[in-house]
mmCIF file of C-alpha atoms in Angstrom:
data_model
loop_
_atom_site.group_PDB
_atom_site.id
_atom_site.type_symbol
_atom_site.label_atom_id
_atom_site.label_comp_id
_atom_site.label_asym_id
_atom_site.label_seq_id
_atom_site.Cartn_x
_atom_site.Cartn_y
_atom_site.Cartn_z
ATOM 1 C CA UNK A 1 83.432 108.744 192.515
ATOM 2 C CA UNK A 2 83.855 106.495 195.743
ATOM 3 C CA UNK A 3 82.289 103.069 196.055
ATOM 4 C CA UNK A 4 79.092 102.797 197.887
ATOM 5 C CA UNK A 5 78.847 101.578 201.107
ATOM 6 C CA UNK A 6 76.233 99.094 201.470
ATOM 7 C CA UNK A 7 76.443 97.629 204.973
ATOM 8 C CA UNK A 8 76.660 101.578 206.459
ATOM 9 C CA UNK A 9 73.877 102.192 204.261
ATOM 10 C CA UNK A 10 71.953 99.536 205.821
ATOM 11 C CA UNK A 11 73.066 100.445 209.467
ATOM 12 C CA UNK A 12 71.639 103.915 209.163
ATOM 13 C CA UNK A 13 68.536 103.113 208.220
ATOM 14 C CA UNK A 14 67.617 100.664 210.999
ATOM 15 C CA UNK A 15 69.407 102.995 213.186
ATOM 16 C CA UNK A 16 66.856 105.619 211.805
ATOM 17 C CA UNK A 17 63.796 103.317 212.751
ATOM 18 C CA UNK A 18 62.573 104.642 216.210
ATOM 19 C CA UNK A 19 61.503 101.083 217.247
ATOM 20 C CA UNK A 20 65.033 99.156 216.121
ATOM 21 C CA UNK A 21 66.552 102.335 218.337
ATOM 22 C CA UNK A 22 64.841 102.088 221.479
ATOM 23 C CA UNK A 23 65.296 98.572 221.734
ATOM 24 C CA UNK A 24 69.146 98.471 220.732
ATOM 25 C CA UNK A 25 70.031 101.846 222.635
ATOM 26 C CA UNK A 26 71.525 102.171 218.470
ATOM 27 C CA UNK A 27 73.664 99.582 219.174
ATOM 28 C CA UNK A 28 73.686 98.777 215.089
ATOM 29 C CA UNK A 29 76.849 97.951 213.635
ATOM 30 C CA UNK A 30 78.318 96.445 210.614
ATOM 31 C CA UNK A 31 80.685 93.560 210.353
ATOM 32 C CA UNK A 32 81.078 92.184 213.458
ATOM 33 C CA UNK A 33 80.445 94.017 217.397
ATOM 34 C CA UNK A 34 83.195 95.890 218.737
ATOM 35 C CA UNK A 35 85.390 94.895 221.351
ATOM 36 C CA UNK A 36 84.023 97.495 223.489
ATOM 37 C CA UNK A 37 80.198 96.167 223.670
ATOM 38 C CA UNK A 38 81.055 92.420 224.051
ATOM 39 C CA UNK A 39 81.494 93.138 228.411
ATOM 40 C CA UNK A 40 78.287 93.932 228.137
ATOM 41 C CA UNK A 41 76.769 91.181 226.311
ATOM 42 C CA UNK A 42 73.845 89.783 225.889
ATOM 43 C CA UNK A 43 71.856 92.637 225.300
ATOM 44 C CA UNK A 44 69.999 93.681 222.799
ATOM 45 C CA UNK A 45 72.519 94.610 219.142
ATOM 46 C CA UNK A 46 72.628 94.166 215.781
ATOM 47 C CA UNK A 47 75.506 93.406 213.199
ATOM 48 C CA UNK A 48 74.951 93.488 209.951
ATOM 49 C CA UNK A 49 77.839 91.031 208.119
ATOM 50 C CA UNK A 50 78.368 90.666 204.027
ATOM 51 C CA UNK A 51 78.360 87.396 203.275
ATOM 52 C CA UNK A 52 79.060 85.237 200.080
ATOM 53 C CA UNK A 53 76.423 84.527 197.215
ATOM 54 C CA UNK A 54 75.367 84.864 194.242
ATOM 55 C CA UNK A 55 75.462 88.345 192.078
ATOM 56 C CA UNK A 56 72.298 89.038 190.396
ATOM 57 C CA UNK A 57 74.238 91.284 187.844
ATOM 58 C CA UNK A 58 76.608 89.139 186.858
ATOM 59 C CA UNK A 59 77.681 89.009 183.328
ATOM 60 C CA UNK A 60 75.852 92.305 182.618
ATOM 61 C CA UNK A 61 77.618 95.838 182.266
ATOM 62 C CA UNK A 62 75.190 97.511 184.796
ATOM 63 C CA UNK A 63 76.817 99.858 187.653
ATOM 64 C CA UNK A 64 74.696 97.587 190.389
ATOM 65 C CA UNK A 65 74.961 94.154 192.154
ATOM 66 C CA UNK A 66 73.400 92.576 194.654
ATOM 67 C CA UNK A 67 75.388 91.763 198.275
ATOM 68 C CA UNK A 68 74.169 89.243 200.289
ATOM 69 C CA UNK A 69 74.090 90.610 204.032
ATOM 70 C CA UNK A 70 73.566 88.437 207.432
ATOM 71 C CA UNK A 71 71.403 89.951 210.013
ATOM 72 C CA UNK A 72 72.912 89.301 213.592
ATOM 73 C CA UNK A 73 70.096 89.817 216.232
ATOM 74 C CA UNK A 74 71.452 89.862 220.372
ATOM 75 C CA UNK A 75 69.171 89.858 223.113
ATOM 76 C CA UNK A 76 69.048 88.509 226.540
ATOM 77 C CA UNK A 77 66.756 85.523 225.712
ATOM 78 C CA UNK A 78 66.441 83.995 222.591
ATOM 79 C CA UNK A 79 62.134 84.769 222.487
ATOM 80 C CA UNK A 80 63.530 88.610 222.779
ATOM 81 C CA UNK A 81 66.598 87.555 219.763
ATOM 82 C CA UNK A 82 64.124 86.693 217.333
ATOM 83 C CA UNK A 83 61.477 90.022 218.099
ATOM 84 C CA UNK A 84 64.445 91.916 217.576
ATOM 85 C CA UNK A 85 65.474 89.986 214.142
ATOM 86 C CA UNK A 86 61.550 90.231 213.127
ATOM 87 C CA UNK A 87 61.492 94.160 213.596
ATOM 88 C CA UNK A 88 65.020 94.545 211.776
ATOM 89 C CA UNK A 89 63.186 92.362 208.908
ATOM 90 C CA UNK A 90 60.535 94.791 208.996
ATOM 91 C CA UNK A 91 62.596 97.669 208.435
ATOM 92 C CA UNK A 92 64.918 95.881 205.862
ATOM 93 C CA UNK A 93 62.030 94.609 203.653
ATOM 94 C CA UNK A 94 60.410 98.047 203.495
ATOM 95 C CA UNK A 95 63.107 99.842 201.876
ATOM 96 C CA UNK A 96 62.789 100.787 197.902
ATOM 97 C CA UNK A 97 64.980 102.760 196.125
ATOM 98 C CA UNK A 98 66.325 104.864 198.794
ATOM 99 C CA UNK A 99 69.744 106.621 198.773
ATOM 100 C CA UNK A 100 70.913 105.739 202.139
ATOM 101 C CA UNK A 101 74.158 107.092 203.351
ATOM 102 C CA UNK A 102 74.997 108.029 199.778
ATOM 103 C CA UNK A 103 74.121 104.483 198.611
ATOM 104 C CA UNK A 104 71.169 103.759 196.554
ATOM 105 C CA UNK A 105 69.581 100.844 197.517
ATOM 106 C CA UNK A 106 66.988 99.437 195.229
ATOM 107 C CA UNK A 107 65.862 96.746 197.740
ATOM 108 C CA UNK A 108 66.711 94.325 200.412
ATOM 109 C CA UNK A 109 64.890 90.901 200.838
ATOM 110 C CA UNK A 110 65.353 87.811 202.682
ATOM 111 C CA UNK A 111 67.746 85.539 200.985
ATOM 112 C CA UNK A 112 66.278 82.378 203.314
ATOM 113 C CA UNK A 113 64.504 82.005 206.439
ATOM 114 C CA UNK A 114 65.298 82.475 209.665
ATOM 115 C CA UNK A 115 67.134 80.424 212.234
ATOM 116 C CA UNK A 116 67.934 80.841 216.050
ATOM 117 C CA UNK A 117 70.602 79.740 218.309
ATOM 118 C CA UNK A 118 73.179 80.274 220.957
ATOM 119 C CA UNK A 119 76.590 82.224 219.093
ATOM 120 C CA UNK A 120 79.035 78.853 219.631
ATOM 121 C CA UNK A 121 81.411 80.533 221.314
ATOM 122 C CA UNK A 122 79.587 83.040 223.993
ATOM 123 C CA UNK A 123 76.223 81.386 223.942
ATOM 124 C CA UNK A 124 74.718 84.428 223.978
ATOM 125 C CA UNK A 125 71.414 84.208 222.211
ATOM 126 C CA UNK A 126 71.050 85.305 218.393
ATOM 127 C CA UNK A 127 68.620 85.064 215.171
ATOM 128 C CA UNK A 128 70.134 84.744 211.817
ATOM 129 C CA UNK A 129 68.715 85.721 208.770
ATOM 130 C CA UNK A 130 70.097 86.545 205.568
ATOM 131 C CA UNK A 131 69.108 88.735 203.062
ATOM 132 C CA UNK A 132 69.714 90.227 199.659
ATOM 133 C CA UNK A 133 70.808 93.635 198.597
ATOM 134 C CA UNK A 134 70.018 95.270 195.236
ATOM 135 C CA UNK A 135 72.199 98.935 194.849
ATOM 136 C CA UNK A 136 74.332 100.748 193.060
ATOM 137 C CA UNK A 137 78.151 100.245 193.389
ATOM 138 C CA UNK A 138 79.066 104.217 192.901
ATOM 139 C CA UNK A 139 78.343 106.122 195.831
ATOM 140 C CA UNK A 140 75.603 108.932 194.740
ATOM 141 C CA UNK A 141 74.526 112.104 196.529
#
């Protein structure tokens, strides 16, 4: 059985939320934006990025774990960065127990508050937020 993917899970479904799409044009992505959108930055995008943390599982046998996961919100003024981070919170904190692009996420909260800025090397606005993802590490159907 493959391992799940938890990032791809998480990038369909605020790809899937018809607010999150109309304002990003479903420019969702995981890891970091392609080389291909940054000419056309800043405009509204979101990357979803793993990050380090703490595992919620660890030391137990369970087929889980929890991922921590940065939320990346782009827009043309920083006001607009952190409407677009508060709907992609929205949509993050509602899911429970959903399989998800074959991944079954049990939830996904914020793992801190929020913070906005101007990305240090494009100054292009963004909101940070981080969060915390409960699923299963087997891919399931």
């Amino acid at each position: 059985m493959a391992e799940a993917d938890v990032i791809g899970a998480l990038v369909e479904a605020l790809k899937a939320d018809s607010i999150i799409s109309v304002l990003t044009a479903d420019r969702v992505f995981g890891g970091e934006l392609p080389k291909g959108e940054t000419r056309d930055m800043p405009r509204h995008a979101i990357v979803l990025a793993p990050s380090g943390g703490v595992s919620l599982a660890q030391g137990s046998f369970v087929q889980h774990d929890t991922q921590r996961v940065d939320l990346l919100a782009y827009a043309e003024t920083p006001k607009e960065a952190n409407a677009l981070a508060a709907s992609a919170s929205r949509v993050l904190r509602s899911i429970r127990r959903q399989i998800l692009s074959g991944c079954l996420i049990h939830w996904a909260e914020p793992a801190g508050g929020f913070s906005a800025r101007r990305d240090g090397a494009t100054q292009w606005p963004v909101a940070f937020q981080p969060y915390q993802v409960f699923h299963a590490l087997q891919e399931v159907s």
